Amino acid sequence: MTVSTTNIVRVKRTARVNLRVLRSPAAVISIVWLVGLVIASVTGPLQQDLTAVLQGPSAAHLLGTDELGRDLLSRIVTAAAPTLLIALIAPIVAVLITTPLTLWAARRARTESVMSRISEIVLSLPGMVIILAAIAAVGTNMPAIMAIFGVLLFGALYRVFIGQAMSLHKQLYVEAAAVDGVKPMAASLRHVLPNMSTTVIVQFVLLFGAAIGVQAGLAFIGLGPQPPEPTWGGMIQAASRFIFQQPWMMIPTGGVLALTIIAANTLADVLSGGTAMPPPLISLRRRKRRAAADAATPESADATVAAAASTVEHEPSTGGLVVRDLVLGVDDGPDLVTGVSFTVEPGTVMGLVGESGCGKSVTSHAILGLLTPGLSVRSGAIEWDGVDLAAASESAMKRVRGHEIAFISQEPTRALDPMFTVGSQLTSAIRRLRGVSKREARDVAEQLLVDVGIIDPPRVMKSYPHQISGGMAQRVAIGLALAGTPRLLIADEPTTALDVTVQAEILGLLRNLVAERDMAIVLVTHDLGVVADICDQVSVMYAGQLVETGSVRDVLVAPEHPYTMALLAADPHAAVQLTGATHLASIPGQVPAPAEWPSGCRFAERCRFAQEECRSAVPLEPRADGVGQVRCIRRDEVRGRQEEWCQPVTSGGAS
Amino acid sequence: MFVFILRRIGFAVLTLLIATFLAFVLVHLSGSTPGGVALGQTATPEEVVAYNEAIGWYDPWIVQYWNWLVQVLQGNLGVSLIDGRNIADDISKRLPVTAALALFGTLFSAVLGIVMGVVAAVRGGAVDRGITATAGIMLSLPVFWVGVLLVYLFAVQLRILPATGFVPFNINPEAWARSLVLPVLTIALTAAAGIARQTRASMSEALTQEHMRTLRAVGTPTNRIIYVHALRSASLPIIASVAVQFIILFGGSVVIEVLFALPGIGQAMQAAVGTADLPFVQALVLVATLVVVVVNLALEFSSRALDPKLRAA
Amino acid sequence: MSARDVGRSIVTDPIDTTAPLLEVRNLVVQYSKNAPPAVDDVSFTIARGETLGLVGESGSGKTTIGKAILGLQPVTSGQILFEGVDITRAKPAQRRRLHGDLRAVFQDPFSSLNPRRPIGDAIAEPLRVAGVPSPERRMRVADVLESVGLPRTAGERYPRQFSGGQRQRIAIARALVTDPRLVVCDEAVSALDLSTQAQVLNLLADLRAGADLGYLFIAHDMAVVEFLAQRVVVLYRGKVMEQGPADEVMRNPANPYTRVLMAASPVPDPDEQARRREEWRRMRTEWRQETGVIATPV
């Protein structure tokens, strides 16, 4: 083992955990409380004053006295160290037993199945009853009882650990270590255990808190250390006996116990990275109106234009979708999409193309108001039938969603609810969207499944999503999208997760829908082949803005923007066809993150044709050939120089 | 499915055997012998040994355990060493007390916990922080302390509920209900916090699932998304946590029963351990394990009924 | 290229230079007794310095074959010979001796690096296992990083500090650090964006140029395989449909399934794609008739 690197790793890791704890005031207070209790306990004296029995708090006895005139504060504090130290035994035993067994079991399926049976049995033992039975056997020997408690915790702890250990073992880097020839046990120690350390520590602290509680509970029912030895549980028990005479006694005795357990749990919460939850995928609260109000405030020139546009009467091109100067952004963060405009005519397919991180998916989500909470429309308009969907109320959106515009997403199997059958998902949507009876809805659902090319609808209706293949699931998802007979379908990478042969089938289905139902589609994809196959119009996006639009033939055959050219040249499907080239075009670097967009041409940094003039803002201008727009000031100079991308780039840092 | 049921029941029986054998070993490891306990301080060592001989205490463990099992299968749990009570009769009288406590405690905490968790997950923000902090504190408070405080508040100060004690249902249903309110409230607070945490975590995870977007896209109303689709997705871990709370409440009823002077299983356990009433301890372990095993079986079967993926497997 | 002069010391056995680099004989892999085999009687060879493409859809068994070769998947029957040595059931200790010669690049550049260790650590791992002393390890890591187009000092940084394409370069560096004879690339570029994918494909092509390095290139995308491979094996449901020189198979596929697969992959030219689409429809019908597969929707 390299001394230097190992040390670096270790130092860095502890630094990270330390930082998280030290940055949290709650965690610092918790630690101070726990450590302070132990220190005070070891140093504090026991005081007794037989003349002052059952006193409330006073200057002499800050927390009052008990039934024998003993000072509560000093008794509570004296009891702290034994309580806390003995309580440590349980989590230590539990972790020492469980961790090695988990690491061992995670590597072999057979060991794991045996071990999980054992953990199940241990988990099924009535813990408290077994502990009491153990007290019957070994007496009120607290350290031994805590050790037994620790053993009993194996069942629960194993369940927590094994899940994570197994998923870590599935990580490719553990597999890669095996290919590297690292011994299995060494791989567990080097790659699995360190990544589990947070869980282990968090569970340790949680169990520590639980052990304190169990200890106090036992003392409370008289099965703890025997009087006169001070214990927290025993003191609460005494307090409860004298509750009529001196209710105050309850407060300090139980309060200290409660605060100690709270401290342990707080520490565990902070260590585990807080209790933050992942934000829901869709907005659950009605924020539409607020978004509209925001758009109306004169944040930017665009916003006022948009606000004006939304009040303006219908566009001449009725029946289509018109997106105008759409700006999307992270709330309190950077813009993700700026000034995107496009039109989708009925019965046509508009492709929204670009690499990941270019903003094409969020744009498609924005159309139906499906933006993840935390993202919102900053300005611009999404016009549909004369209504601005970007500023529409929730009830207006309700009339559009499913009825007029539908949506299908990237992962067909995950897009359907795994808990309901295909039939029930279809019929409930059909009933709501078409207002028909349950019987009728079933008939409609079966017909829809036939329409999307499913041969055996009754069987598929009864199936759950996990029982059907990805291609079938995408057909079902399309059928579901058709439930409300929409005129526009938003398809977010509908074939990316599918095999090519299945992709060809799904594209064929979409093509038929357009032809037969005069439906329009907004198709988000990164695959230029898919665009060539099905799209009529194309909008190429780069770093949150449109760089080239036009008919599919113009854009793919005679691209005018260097980015489009580069994408085409980098596509092995195109390159191999052309020349059998030994090199693909490679665009140096990567798409810049939203906060890092340059003020000029956003592609300039990676563009082999970029010059000084590209550093200033570039507007969209009409194409040289055909209808559409291009965002490149050197358009006329770079046209037709697509092949140059295939030559190695000298600048830019890529190989 | 049939094989699955058989396998689970077989497993449950195995668990019962292991738990009772463990208790058997613990009982034998304890310093006391049945003779010593039953005959008391006044008996001579010879008398004690004779007593033990008579009940086969010196036989090999495995033989003794086997004999005990045979007795149990015939419905005979033995008699108390202290007062000669029939243990099976005594337990059957105590079981309804503990069962009512655990059942009502679980029901109340499930309702409270699920509502708290769903509200926290759906509303987010300050509401979530408030609920999470409250649940964190509720989870940390020692039950017996909370119990005493509640007694002080409702029984001593407000005088609207009895402090301790128990009235059987068939004697006075109203008094029975009143005697259960405080114990149930006490245990439900901690249990509700545990369920609330699980519900919040499962709900918030369910709401990030890809199909939420599909549901919204076909115009599903928000309430239906939350209460039909997301809650259904989240239901398995929530039900599991409710079952765990039931098991904890049942097993952990010792402290509550002692505190509120309820004549249940837990109180019997405390007494039996205190007096080294060995057959009683052994029988109580059996009963407690049986409850756990049955609840786990019910959980297992309901999970399969709820989750189509499990059902297929 | 500096990665070339490393790692010979790892394998001490004399090498049979007449044997193919890798030979897979009648390989069968079954996940469970009742399940149909995931890999069904697959045989192929890879010559020294050759790149073999393994193409197929999901469920074709291509990844399973890769894992079996790397010893990550137990084999039901058949043989895997590496440089003439049977490694089908080689124990970890035996494998360790040839691991320097047989390496892998995995699909997912995000989970193939341990987030808690600096990348230099990951790259040096096989050297550490082989007992190469620390200073030499550091030299070799720097050399190999340079050869994949990353700064020599990048080894001190953590995976989160790199983009997807850079991580795949790191994964390649880690495969090459022992100067291997064969690298199994399992969908090594399919998780990458188009421009980054091109960068990595070019890099793989550059690295083997003029070196004694072969690839087993596993992919679902015909075009990607065509770019890199000299020979291809087409798989369908665990069985070999066709194998042969890449350009031959691509230009004139003999097997109807290969034809369907080729035609299904769309090209970014609307007119050409319209032609291919018609071709695909025709071939699909033919293939279904030929194989008796009913027109099951997918």
PDB file of C-alpha atoms in Angstrom, chain A residues 316-407:
ATOM      1  CA  PRO A 316     -52.238  33.482 -37.961  1.00  0.00           C
ATOM      2  CA  SER A 317     -50.939  29.898 -37.896  1.00  0.00           C
ATOM      3  CA  THR A 318     -53.746  28.423 -35.822  1.00  0.00           C
ATOM      4  CA  GLY A 319     -53.752  24.832 -34.678  1.00  0.00           C
ATOM      5  CA  GLY A 320     -50.027  24.732 -34.151  1.00  0.00           C
ATOM      6  CA  LEU A 321     -47.648  25.276 -31.295  1.00  0.00           C
ATOM      7  CA  VAL A 322     -45.710  28.525 -31.223  1.00  0.00           C
ATOM      8  CA  VAL A 323     -42.864  28.893 -28.738  1.00  0.00           C
ATOM      9  CA  ARG A 324     -41.586  32.436 -28.532  1.00  0.00           C
ATOM     10  CA  ASP A 325     -38.397  33.620 -26.829  1.00  0.00           C
ATOM     11  CA  LEU A 326     -38.682  31.029 -24.126  1.00  0.00           C
ATOM     12  CA  VAL A 327     -36.310  31.543 -21.200  1.00  0.00           C
ATOM     13  CA  LEU A 328     -36.109  28.808 -18.556  1.00  0.00           C
ATOM     14  CA  GLY A 329     -34.033  29.005 -15.420  1.00  0.00           C
ATOM     15  CA  VAL A 330     -33.202  27.482 -12.078  1.00  0.00           C
ATOM     16  CA  ASP A 331     -34.923  29.425  -9.305  1.00  0.00           C
ATOM     17  CA  ASP A 332     -32.211  31.598  -7.719  1.00  0.00           C
ATOM     18  CA  GLY A 333     -29.823  30.159 -10.292  1.00  0.00           C
ATOM     19  CA  PRO A 334     -28.639  30.502 -13.846  1.00  0.00           C
ATOM     20  CA  ASP A 335     -30.705  30.332 -17.020  1.00  0.00           C
ATOM     21  CA  LEU A 336     -30.944  26.888 -18.605  1.00  0.00           C
ATOM     22  CA  VAL A 337     -32.545  27.877 -21.874  1.00  0.00           C
ATOM     23  CA  THR A 338     -32.492  31.313 -23.456  1.00  0.00           C
ATOM     24  CA  GLY A 339     -34.592  32.790 -26.228  1.00  0.00           C
ATOM     25  CA  VAL A 340     -35.826  29.578 -27.805  1.00  0.00           C
ATOM     26  CA  SER A 341     -38.493  30.048 -30.492  1.00  0.00           C
ATOM     27  CA  PHE A 342     -40.036  27.518 -32.834  1.00  0.00           C
ATOM     28  CA  THR A 343     -43.313  26.632 -34.488  1.00  0.00           C
ATOM     29  CA  VAL A 344     -44.826  23.210 -34.951  1.00  0.00           C
ATOM     30  CA  GLU A 345     -47.457  22.909 -37.653  1.00  0.00           C
ATOM     31  CA  PRO A 346     -50.197  20.267 -37.422  1.00  0.00           C
ATOM     32  CA  GLY A 347     -49.233  16.942 -38.923  1.00  0.00           C
ATOM     33  CA  THR A 348     -45.510  17.641 -38.823  1.00  0.00           C
ATOM     34  CA  VAL A 349     -42.647  16.437 -36.692  1.00  0.00           C
ATOM     35  CA  MET A 350     -40.215  18.922 -35.197  1.00  0.00           C
ATOM     36  CA  GLY A 351     -36.922  17.522 -33.972  1.00  0.00           C
ATOM     37  CA  LEU A 352     -35.172  19.189 -31.046  1.00  0.00           C
ATOM     38  CA  VAL A 353     -31.569  17.995 -31.271  1.00  0.00           C
ATOM     39  CA  GLY A 354     -28.433  18.433 -29.229  1.00  0.00           C
ATOM     40  CA  GLU A 355     -26.103  16.759 -26.756  1.00  0.00           C
ATOM     41  CA  SER A 356     -26.944  16.294 -23.102  1.00  0.00           C
ATOM     42  CA  GLY A 357     -26.937  19.530 -21.151  1.00  0.00           C
ATOM     43  CA  CYS A 358     -28.167  21.625 -24.046  1.00  0.00           C
ATOM     44  CA  GLY A 359     -31.617  22.231 -22.583  1.00  0.00           C
ATOM     45  CA  LYS A 360     -33.716  20.279 -25.032  1.00  0.00           C
ATOM     46  CA  SER A 361     -35.486  18.093 -22.473  1.00  0.00           C
ATOM     47  CA  VAL A 362     -36.392  20.968 -20.141  1.00  0.00           C
ATOM     48  CA  THR A 363     -37.760  22.856 -23.113  1.00  0.00           C
ATOM     49  CA  SER A 364     -40.014  19.909 -23.917  1.00  0.00           C
ATOM     50  CA  HIS A 365     -41.129  19.676 -20.286  1.00  0.00           C
ATOM     51  CA  ALA A 366     -41.943  23.382 -20.158  1.00  0.00           C
ATOM     52  CA  ILE A 367     -44.482  23.073 -22.975  1.00  0.00           C
ATOM     53  CA  LEU A 368     -46.858  21.001 -20.831  1.00  0.00           C
ATOM     54  CA  GLY A 369     -45.962  22.676 -17.539  1.00  0.00           C
ATOM     55  CA  LEU A 370     -44.045  19.581 -16.442  1.00  0.00           C
ATOM     56  CA  LEU A 371     -40.952  21.380 -15.197  1.00  0.00           C
ATOM     57  CA  THR A 372     -39.393  19.891 -12.086  1.00  0.00           C
ATOM     58  CA  PRO A 373     -39.991  22.165  -9.059  1.00  0.00           C
ATOM     59  CA  GLY A 374     -37.071  24.537  -8.794  1.00  0.00           C
ATOM     60  CA  LEU A 375     -37.144  25.271 -12.514  1.00  0.00           C
ATOM     61  CA  SER A 376     -39.467  27.821 -14.017  1.00  0.00           C
ATOM     62  CA  VAL A 377     -40.325  29.792 -17.102  1.00  0.00           C
ATOM     63  CA  ARG A 378     -38.614  33.168 -16.734  1.00  0.00           C
ATOM     64  CA  SER A 379     -40.092  34.800 -19.790  1.00  0.00           C
ATOM     65  CA  GLY A 380     -41.391  34.062 -23.227  1.00  0.00           C
ATOM     66  CA  ALA A 381     -44.569  32.452 -24.403  1.00  0.00           C
ATOM     67  CA  ILE A 382     -45.800  28.989 -25.337  1.00  0.00           C
ATOM     68  CA  GLU A 383     -48.842  29.631 -27.490  1.00  0.00           C
ATOM     69  CA  TRP A 384     -51.372  26.932 -28.121  1.00  0.00           C
ATOM     70  CA  ASP A 385     -54.758  27.806 -29.584  1.00  0.00           C
ATOM     71  CA  GLY A 386     -54.202  31.407 -28.643  1.00  0.00           C
ATOM     72  CA  VAL A 387     -53.546  30.569 -25.001  1.00  0.00           C
ATOM     73  CA  ASP A 388     -50.128  31.215 -23.487  1.00  0.00           C
ATOM     74  CA  LEU A 389     -49.362  27.953 -21.665  1.00  0.00           C
ATOM     75  CA  ALA A 390     -46.374  29.518 -19.966  1.00  0.00           C
ATOM     76  CA  ALA A 391     -48.690  31.830 -18.031  1.00  0.00           C
ATOM     77  CA  ALA A 392     -51.798  29.663 -17.972  1.00  0.00           C
ATOM     78  CA  SER A 393     -53.610  28.836 -14.755  1.00  0.00           C
ATOM     79  CA  GLU A 394     -53.686  25.313 -13.413  1.00  0.00           C
ATOM     80  CA  SER A 395     -57.267  24.868 -14.619  1.00  0.00           C
ATOM     81  CA  ALA A 396     -56.348  26.024 -18.126  1.00  0.00           C
ATOM     82  CA  MET A 397     -53.462  23.524 -18.139  1.00  0.00           C
ATOM     83  CA  LYS A 398     -55.920  20.840 -17.081  1.00  0.00           C
ATOM     84  CA  ARG A 399     -57.892  21.395 -20.280  1.00  0.00           C
ATOM     85  CA  VAL A 400     -54.734  20.994 -22.332  1.00  0.00           C
ATOM     86  CA  ARG A 401     -52.847  18.142 -20.652  1.00  0.00           C
ATOM     87  CA  GLY A 402     -53.771  14.821 -22.174  1.00  0.00           C
ATOM     88  CA  HIS A 403     -56.684  16.336 -24.099  1.00  0.00           C
ATOM     89  CA  GLU A 404     -54.723  18.373 -26.589  1.00  0.00           C
ATOM     90  CA  ILE A 405     -51.066  17.834 -25.839  1.00  0.00           C
ATOM     91  CA  ALA A 406     -49.637  14.545 -24.604  1.00  0.00           C
ATOM     92  CA  PHE A 407     -46.208  13.482 -23.457  1.00  0.00           C
TER      93      PHE A 407
END
